[in-house]
N, CA and C atoms as an extended XYZ file, in Angstrom:
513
Properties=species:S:1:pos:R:3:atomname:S:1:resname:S:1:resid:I:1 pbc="F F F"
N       -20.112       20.850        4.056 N   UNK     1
C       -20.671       19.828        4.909 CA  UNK     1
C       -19.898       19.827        6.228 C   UNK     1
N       -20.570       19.820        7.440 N   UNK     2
C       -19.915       19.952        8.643 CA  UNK     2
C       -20.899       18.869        9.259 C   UNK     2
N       -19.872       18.208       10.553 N   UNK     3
C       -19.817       16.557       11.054 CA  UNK     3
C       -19.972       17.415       12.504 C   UNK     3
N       -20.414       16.486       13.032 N   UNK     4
C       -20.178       16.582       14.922 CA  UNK     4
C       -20.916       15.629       15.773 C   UNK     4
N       -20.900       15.223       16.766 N   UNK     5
C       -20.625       14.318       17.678 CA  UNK     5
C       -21.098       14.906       19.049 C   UNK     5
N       -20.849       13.932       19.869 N   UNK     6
C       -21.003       14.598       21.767 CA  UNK     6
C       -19.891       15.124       22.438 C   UNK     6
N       -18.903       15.303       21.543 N   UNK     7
C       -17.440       15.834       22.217 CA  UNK     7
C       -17.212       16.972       21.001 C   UNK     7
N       -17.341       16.861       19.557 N   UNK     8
C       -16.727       17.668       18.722 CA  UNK     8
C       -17.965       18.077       18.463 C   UNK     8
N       -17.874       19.384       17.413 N   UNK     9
C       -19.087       20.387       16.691 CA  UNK     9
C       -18.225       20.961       15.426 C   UNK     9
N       -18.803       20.799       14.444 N   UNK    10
C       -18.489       21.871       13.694 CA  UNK    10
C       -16.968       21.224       12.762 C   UNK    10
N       -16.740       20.125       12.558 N   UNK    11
C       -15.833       19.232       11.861 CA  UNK    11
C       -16.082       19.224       10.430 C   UNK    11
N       -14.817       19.557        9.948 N   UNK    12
C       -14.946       19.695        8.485 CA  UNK    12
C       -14.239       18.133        8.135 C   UNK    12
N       -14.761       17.832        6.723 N   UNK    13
C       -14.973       16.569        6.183 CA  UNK    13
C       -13.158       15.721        6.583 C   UNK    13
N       -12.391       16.889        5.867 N   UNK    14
C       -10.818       16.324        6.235 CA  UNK    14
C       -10.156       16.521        8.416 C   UNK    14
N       -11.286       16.818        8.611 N   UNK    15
C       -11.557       16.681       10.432 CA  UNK    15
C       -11.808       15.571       10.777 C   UNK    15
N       -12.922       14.942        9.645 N   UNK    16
C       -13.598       13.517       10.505 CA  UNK    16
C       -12.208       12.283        9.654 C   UNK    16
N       -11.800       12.515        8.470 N   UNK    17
C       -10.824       11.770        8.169 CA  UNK    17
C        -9.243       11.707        9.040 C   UNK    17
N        -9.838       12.682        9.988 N   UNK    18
C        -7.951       12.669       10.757 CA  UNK    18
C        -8.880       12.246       11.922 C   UNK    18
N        -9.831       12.575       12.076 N   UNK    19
C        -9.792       11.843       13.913 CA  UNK    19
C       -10.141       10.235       13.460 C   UNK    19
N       -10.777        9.874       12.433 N   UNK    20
C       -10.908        8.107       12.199 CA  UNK    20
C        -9.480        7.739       12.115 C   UNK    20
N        -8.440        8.529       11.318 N   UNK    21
C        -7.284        7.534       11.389 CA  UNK    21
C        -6.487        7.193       13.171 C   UNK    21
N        -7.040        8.825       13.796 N   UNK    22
C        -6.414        8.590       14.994 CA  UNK    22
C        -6.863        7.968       15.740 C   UNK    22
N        -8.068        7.523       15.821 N   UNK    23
C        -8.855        6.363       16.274 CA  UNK    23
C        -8.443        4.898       15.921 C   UNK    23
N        -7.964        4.562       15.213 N   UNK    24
C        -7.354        3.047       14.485 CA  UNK    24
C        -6.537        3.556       14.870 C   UNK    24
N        -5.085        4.691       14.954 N   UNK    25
C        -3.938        4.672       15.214 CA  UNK    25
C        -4.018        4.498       17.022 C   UNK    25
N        -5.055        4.600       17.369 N   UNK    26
C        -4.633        4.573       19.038 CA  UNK    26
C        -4.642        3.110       19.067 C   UNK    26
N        -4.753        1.923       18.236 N   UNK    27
C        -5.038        0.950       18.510 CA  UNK    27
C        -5.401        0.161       17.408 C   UNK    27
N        -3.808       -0.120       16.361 N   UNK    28
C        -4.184       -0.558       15.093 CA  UNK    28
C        -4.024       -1.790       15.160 C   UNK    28
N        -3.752       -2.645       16.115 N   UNK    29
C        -3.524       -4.342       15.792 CA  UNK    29
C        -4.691       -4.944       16.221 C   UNK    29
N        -5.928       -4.138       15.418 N   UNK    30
C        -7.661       -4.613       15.742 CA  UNK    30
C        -8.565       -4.988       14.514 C   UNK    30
N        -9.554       -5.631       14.979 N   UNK    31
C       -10.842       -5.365       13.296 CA  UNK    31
C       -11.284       -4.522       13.533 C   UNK    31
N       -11.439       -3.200       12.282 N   UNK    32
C       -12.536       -2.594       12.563 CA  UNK    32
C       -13.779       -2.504       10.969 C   UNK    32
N       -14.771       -1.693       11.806 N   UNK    33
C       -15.691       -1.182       10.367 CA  UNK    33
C       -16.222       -0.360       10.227 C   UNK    33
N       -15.876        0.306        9.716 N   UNK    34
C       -16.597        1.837        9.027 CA  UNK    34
C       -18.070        1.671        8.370 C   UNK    34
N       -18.867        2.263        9.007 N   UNK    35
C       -19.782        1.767        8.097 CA  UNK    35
C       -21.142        3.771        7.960 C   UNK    35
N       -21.350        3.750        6.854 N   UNK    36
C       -21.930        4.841        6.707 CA  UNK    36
C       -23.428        4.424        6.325 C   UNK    36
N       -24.507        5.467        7.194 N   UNK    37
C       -25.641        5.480        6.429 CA  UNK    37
C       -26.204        6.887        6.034 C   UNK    37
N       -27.577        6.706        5.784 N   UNK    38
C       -28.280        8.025        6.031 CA  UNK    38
C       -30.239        7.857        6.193 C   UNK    38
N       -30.518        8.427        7.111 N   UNK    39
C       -31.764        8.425        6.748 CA  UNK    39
C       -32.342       10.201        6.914 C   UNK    39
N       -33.458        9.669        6.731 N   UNK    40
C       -34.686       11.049        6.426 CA  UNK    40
C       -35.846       10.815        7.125 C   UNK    40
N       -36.310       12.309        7.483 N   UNK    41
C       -37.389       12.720        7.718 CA  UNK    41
C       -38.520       13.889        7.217 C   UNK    41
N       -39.400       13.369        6.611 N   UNK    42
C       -40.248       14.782        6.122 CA  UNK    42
C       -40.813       15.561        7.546 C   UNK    42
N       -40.384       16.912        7.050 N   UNK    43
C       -41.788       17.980        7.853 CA  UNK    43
C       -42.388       18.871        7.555 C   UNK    43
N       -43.610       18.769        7.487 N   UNK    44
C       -44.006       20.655        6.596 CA  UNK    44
C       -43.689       20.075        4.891 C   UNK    44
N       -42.609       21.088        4.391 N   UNK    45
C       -42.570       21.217        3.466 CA  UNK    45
C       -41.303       20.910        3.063 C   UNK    45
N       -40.391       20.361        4.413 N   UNK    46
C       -38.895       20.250        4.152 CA  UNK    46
C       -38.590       18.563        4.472 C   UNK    46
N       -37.075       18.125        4.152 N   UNK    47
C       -36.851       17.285        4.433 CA  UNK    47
C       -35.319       16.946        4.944 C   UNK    47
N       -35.075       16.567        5.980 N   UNK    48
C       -34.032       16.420        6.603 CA  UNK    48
C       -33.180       15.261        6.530 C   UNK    48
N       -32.143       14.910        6.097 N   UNK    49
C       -31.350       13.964        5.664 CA  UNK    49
C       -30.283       13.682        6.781 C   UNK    49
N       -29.978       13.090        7.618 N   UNK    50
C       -29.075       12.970        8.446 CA  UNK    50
C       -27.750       11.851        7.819 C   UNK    50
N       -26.905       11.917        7.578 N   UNK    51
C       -25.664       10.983        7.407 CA  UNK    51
C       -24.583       10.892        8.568 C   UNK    51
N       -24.776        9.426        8.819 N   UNK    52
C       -24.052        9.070       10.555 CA  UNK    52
C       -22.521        8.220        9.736 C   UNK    52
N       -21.418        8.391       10.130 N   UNK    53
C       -20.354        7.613       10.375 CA  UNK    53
C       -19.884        7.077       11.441 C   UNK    53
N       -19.952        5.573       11.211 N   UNK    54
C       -19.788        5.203       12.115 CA  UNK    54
C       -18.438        3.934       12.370 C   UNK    54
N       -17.371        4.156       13.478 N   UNK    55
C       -16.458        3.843       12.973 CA  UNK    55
C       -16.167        2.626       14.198 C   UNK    55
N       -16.332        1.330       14.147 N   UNK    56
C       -16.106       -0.088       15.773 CA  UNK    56
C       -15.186       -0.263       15.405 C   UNK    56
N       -14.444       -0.263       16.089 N   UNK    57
C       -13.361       -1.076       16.992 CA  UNK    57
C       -13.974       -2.846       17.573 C   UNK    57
N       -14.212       -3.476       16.525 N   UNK    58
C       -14.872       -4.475       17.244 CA  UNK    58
C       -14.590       -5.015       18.809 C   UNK    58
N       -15.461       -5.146       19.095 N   UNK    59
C       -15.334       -5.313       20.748 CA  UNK    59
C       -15.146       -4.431       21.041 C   UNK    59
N       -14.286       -3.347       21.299 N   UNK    60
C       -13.347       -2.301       22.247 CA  UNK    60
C       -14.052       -0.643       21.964 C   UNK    60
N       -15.490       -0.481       21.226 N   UNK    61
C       -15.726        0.367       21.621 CA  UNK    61
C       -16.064        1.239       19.935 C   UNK    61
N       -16.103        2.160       19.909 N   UNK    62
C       -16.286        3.167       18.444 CA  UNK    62
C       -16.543        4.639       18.585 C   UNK    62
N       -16.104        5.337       17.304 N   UNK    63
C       -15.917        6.561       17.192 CA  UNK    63
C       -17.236        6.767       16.531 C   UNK    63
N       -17.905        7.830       16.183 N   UNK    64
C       -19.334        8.402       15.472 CA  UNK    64
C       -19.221       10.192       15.271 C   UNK    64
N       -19.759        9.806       14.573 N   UNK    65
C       -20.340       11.769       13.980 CA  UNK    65
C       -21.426       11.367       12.564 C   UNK    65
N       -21.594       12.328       12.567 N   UNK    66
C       -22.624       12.614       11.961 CA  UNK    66
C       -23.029       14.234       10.891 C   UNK    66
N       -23.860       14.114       10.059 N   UNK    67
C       -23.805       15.698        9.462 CA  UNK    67
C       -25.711       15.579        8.620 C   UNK    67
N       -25.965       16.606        9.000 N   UNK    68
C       -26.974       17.119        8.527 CA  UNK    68
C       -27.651       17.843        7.512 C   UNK    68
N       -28.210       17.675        6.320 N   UNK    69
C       -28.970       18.106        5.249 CA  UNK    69
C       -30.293       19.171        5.274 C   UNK    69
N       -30.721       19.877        5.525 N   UNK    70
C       -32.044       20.128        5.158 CA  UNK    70
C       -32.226       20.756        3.989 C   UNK    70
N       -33.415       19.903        3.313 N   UNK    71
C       -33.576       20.189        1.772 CA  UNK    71
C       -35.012       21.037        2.416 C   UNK    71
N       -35.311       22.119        1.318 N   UNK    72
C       -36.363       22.879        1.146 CA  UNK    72
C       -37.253       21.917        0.150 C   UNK    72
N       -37.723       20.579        0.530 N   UNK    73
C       -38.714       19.433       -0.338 CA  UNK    73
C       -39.236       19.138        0.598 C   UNK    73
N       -40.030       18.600        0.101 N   UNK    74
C       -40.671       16.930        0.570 CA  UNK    74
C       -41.227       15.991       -0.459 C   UNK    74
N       -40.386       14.977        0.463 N   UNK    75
C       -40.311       14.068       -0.636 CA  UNK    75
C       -41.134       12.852       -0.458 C   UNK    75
N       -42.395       13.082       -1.397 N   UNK    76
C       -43.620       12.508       -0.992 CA  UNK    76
C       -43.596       10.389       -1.285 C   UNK    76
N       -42.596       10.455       -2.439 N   UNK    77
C       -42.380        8.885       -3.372 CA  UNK    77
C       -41.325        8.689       -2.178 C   UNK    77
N       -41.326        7.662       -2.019 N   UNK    78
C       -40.219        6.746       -0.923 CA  UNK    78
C       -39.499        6.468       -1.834 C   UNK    78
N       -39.607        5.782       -3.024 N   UNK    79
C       -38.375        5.747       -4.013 CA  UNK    79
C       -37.577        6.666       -4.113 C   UNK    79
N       -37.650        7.856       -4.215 N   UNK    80
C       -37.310        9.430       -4.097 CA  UNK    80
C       -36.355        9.491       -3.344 C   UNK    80
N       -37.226        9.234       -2.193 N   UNK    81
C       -36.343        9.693       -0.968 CA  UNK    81
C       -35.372        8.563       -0.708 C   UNK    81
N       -35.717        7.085       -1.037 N   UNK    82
C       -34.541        5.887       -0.229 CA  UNK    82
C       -33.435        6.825       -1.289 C   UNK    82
N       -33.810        6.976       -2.587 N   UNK    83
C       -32.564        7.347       -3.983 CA  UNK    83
C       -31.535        8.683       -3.163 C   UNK    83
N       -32.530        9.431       -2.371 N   UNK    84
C       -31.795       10.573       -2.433 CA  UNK    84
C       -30.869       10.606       -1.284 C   UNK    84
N       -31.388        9.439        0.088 N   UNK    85
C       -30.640        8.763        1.285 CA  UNK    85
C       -29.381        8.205        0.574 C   UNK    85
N       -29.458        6.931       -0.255 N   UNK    86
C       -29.024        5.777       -0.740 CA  UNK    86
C       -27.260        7.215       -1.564 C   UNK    86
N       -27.582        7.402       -2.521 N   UNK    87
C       -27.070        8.712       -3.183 CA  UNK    87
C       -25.815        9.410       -2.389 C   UNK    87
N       -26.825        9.995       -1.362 N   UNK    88
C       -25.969       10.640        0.252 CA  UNK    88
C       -25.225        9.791        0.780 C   UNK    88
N       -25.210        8.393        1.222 N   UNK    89
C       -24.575        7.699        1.317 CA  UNK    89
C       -23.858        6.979        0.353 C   UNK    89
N       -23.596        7.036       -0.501 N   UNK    90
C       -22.514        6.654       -1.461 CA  UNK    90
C       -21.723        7.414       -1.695 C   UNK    90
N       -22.067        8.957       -1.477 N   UNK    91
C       -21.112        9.922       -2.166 CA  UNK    91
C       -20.201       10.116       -0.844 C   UNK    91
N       -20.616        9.856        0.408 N   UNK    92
C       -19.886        9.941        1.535 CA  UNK    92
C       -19.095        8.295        1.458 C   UNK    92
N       -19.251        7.503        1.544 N   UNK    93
C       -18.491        6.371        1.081 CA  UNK    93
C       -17.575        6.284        0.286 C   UNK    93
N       -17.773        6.822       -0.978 N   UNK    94
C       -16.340        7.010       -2.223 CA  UNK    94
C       -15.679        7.557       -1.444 C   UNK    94
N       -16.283        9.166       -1.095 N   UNK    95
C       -14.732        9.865       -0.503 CA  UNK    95
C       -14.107        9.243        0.322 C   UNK    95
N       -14.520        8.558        1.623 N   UNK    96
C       -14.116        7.931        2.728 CA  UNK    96
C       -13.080        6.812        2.022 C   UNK    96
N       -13.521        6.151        1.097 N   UNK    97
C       -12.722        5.101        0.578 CA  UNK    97
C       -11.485        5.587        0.390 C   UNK    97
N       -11.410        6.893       -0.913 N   UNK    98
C       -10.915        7.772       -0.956 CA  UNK    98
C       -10.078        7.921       -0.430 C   UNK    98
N       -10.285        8.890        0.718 N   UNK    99
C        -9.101        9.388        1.323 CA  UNK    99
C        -8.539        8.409        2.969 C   UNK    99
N        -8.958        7.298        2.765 N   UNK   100
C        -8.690        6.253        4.136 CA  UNK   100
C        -7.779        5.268        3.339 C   UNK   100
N        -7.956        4.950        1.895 N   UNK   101
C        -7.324        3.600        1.460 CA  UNK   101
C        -5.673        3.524        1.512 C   UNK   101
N        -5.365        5.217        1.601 N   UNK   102
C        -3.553        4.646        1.923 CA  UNK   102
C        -3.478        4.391        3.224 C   UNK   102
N        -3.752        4.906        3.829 N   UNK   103
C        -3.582        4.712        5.670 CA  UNK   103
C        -4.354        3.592        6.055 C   UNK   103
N        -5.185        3.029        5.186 N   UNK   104
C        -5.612        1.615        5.857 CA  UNK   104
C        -4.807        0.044        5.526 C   UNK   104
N        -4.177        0.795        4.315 N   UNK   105
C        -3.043        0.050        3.507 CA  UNK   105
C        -2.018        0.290        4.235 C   UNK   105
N        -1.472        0.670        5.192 N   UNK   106
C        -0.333        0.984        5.756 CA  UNK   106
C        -0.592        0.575        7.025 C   UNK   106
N        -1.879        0.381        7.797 N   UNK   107
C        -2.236       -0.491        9.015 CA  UNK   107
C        -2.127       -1.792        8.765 C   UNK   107
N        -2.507       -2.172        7.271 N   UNK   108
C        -2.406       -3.528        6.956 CA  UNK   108
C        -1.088       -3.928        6.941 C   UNK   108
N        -0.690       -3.418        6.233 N   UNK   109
C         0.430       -3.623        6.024 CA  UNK   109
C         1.569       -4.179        7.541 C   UNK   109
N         1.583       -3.158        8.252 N   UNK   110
C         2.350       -3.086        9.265 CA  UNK   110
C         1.516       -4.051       10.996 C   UNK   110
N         0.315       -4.043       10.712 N   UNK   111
C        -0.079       -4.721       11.856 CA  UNK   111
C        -0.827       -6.508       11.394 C   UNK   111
N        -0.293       -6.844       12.325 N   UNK   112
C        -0.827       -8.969       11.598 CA  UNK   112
C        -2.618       -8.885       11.934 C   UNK   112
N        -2.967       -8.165       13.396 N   UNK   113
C        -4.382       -8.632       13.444 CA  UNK   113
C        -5.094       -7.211       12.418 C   UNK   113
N        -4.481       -6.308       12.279 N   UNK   114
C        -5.503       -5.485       11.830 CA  UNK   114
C        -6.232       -5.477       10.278 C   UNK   114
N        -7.822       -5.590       10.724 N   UNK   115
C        -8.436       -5.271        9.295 CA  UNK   115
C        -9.537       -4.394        9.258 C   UNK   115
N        -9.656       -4.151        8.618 N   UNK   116
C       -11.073       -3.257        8.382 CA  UNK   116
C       -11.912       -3.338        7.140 C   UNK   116
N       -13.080       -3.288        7.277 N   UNK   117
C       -14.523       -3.145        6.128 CA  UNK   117
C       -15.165       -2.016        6.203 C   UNK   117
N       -15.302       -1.776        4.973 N   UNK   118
C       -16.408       -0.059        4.756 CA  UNK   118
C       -17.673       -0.601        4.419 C   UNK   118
N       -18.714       -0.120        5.081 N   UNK   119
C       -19.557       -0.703        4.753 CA  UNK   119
C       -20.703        0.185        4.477 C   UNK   119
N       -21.639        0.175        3.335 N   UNK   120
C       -23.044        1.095        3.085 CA  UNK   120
C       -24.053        0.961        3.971 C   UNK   120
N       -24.914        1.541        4.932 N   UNK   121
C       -25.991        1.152        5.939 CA  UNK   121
C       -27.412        1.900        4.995 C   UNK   121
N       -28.224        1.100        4.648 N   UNK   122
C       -28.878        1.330        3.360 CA  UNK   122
C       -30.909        1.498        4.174 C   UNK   122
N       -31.305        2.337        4.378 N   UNK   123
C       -32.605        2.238        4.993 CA  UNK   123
C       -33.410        1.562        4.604 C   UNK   123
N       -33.602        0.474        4.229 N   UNK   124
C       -34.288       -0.195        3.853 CA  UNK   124
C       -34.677       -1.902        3.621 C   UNK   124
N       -35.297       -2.783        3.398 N   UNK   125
C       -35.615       -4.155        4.216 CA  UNK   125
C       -36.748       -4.920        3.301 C   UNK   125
N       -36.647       -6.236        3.799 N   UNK   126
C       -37.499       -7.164        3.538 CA  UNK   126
C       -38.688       -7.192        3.783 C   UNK   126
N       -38.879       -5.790        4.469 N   UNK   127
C       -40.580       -5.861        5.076 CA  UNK   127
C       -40.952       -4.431        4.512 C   UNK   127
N       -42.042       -4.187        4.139 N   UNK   128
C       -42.483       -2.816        3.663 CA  UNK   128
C       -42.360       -2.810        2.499 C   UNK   128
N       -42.585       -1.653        2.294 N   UNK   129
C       -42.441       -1.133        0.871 CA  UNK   129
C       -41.576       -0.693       -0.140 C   UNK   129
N       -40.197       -0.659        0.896 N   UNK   130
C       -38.929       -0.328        0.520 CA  UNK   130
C       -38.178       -1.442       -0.496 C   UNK   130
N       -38.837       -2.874        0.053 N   UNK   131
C       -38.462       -4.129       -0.339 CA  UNK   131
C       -38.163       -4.162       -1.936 C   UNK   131
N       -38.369       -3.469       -2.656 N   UNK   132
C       -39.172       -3.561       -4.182 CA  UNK   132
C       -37.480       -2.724       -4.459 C   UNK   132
N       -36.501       -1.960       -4.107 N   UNK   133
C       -35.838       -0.948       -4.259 CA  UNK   133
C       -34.830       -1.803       -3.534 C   UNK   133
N       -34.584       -2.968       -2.918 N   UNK   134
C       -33.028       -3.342       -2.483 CA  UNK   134
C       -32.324       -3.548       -3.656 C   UNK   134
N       -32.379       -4.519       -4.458 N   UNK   135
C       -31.445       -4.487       -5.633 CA  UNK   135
C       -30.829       -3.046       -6.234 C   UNK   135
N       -31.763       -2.532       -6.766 N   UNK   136
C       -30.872       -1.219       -7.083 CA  UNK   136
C       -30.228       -0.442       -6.187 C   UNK   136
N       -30.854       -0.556       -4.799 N   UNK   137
C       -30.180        0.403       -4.395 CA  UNK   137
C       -28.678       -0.125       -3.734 C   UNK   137
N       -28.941       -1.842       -3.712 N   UNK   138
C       -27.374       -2.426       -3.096 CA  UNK   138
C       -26.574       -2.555       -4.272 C   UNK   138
N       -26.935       -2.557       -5.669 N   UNK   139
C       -26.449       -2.578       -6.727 CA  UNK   139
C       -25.224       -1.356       -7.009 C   UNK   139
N       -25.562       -0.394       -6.269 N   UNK   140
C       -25.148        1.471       -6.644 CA  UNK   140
C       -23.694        0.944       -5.733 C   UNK   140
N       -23.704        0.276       -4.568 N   UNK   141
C       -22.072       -0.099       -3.367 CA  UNK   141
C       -21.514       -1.535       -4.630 C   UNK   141
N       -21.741       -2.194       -4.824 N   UNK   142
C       -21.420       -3.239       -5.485 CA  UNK   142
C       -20.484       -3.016       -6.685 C   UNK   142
N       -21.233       -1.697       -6.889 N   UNK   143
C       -19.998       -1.516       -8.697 CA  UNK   143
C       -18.683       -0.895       -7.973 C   UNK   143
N       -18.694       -0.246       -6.808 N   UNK   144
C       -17.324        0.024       -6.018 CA  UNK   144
C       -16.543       -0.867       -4.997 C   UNK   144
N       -17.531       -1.782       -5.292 N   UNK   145
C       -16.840       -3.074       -4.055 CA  UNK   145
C       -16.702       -2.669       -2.139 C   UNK   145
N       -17.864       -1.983       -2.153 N   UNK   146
C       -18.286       -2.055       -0.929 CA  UNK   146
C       -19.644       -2.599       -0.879 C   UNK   146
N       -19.679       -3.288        0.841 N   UNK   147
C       -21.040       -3.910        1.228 CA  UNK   147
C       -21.583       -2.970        1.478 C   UNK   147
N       -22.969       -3.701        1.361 N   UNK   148
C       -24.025       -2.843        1.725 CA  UNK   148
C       -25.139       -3.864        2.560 C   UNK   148
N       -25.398       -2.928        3.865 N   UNK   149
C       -26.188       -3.735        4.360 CA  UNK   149
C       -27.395       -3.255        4.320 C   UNK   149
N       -28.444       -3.856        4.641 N   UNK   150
C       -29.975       -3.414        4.966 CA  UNK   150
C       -30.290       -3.604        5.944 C   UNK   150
N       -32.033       -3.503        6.486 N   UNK   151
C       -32.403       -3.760        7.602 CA  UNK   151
C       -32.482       -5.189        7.235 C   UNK   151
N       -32.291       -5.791        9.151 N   UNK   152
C       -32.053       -5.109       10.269 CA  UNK   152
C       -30.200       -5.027       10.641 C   UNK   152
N       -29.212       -5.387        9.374 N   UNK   153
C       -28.205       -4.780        9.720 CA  UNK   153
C       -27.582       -3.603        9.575 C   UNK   153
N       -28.405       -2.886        9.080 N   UNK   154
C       -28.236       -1.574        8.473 CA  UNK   154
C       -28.284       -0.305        9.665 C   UNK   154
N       -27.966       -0.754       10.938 N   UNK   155
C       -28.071       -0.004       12.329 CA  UNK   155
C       -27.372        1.644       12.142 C   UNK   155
N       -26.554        2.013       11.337 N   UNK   156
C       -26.120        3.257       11.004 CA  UNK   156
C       -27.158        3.954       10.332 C   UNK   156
N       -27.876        3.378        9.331 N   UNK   157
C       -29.000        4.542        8.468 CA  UNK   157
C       -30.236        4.203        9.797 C   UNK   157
N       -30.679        2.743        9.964 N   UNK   158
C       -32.051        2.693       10.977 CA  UNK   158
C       -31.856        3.499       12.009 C   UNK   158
N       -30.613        3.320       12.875 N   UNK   159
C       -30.813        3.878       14.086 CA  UNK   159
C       -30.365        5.190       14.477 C   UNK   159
N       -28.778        5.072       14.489 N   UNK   160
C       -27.755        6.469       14.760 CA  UNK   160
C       -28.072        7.471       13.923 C   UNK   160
N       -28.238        7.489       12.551 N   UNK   161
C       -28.581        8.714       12.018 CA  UNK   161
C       -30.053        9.075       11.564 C   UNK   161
N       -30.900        7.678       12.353 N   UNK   162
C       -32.866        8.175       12.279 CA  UNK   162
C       -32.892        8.778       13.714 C   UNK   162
N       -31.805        9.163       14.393 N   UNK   163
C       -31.824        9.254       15.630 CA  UNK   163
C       -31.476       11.027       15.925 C   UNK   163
N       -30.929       11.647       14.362 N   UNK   164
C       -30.498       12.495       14.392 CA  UNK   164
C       -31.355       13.632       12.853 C   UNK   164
N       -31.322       12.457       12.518 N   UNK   165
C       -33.017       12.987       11.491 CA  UNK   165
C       -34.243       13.163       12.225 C   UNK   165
N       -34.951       12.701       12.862 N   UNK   166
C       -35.973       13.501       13.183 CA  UNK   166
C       -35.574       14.683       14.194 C   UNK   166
N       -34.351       15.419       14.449 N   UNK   167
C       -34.250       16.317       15.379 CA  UNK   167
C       -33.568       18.154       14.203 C   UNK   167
N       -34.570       18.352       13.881 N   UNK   168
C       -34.786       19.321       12.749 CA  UNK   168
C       -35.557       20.311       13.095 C   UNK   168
N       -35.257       22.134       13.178 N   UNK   169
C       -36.620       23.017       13.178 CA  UNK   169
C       -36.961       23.181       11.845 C   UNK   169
N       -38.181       23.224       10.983 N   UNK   170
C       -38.413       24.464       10.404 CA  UNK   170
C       -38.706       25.518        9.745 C   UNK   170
N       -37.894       26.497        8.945 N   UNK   171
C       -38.109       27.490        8.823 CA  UNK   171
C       -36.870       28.305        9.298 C   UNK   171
């Protein structure tokens, strides 16, 4: 899996975990929130999964990248596909938890204002058809004790990475 951004390309997973810490380290006596989504797009016969990280500095600004999927499917059931988004974003969340919880324990530790939240950005909402699939799918962050948001706070799966899902050739 490789991450990239408007400054970086080509970031391997323990890449995007050293530039987030150096991002809080340029400026750890802050709130911040990590928050991961993913969405999708069918085309043809394929389907493109985009997963955005996204990392505020409340107020003062944020770090982002992102990484890209293309499955040889399409995935015609929306249940399918929120499962296989929802999925993508959890498995990028554990690790993140993972490999951030000593160094976020050690910002805590050492700085009075600093905190931070990880948070799930989950494609899906109170309106549509997706509606029928929030419980389970906020249920899947809950047994690990991360939030999970939906639409319309769910701006990491809706926007930043639907922003990078529909931009797919192919073949």
């Amino acid at each position: 899996m490789r991450f990239y951004n408007s400054m970086q390309k080509n970031m391997s997973f323990a890449d995007v975990v050293a530039s987030i810490k150096y991002f809080i380290k340029a400026n750890p006596d802050c709130h911040y929130r990590i928050a991961v989504g993913t969405d999708s797009q069918v085309k043809g016969g394929f389907t493109c999964f985009a997963t955005g990280i996204h990392v505020h500095r409340i107020g003062q600004g944020a770090w982002c990248c992102v990484t890209k999927v293309v499955e040889n499917k399409r995935y015609k059931n929306i249940s399918e596909k929120i499962s296989r988004e929802t999925l993508m974003t959890y498995e990028l969340v554990y690790k993140l938890n993972e490999e951030l919880m000593e160094a976020l324990y050690d910002f805590s530790a050492n700085y009075k204002n600093f905190d931070c939240k990880l948070e799930a950005h989950i494609d899906i909402g109170i309106k549509g058809e997706t509606r029928t699939l929030i419980r389970e799918m906020v249920s899947y962050f809950e047994g690990i004790g991360i939030d999970a948001k939906i639409k319309p706070d769910s701006f990491v799966a809706s926007s930043y990475a639907n922003r990078y899902s529909k931009k797919f050739k192919v073949g």
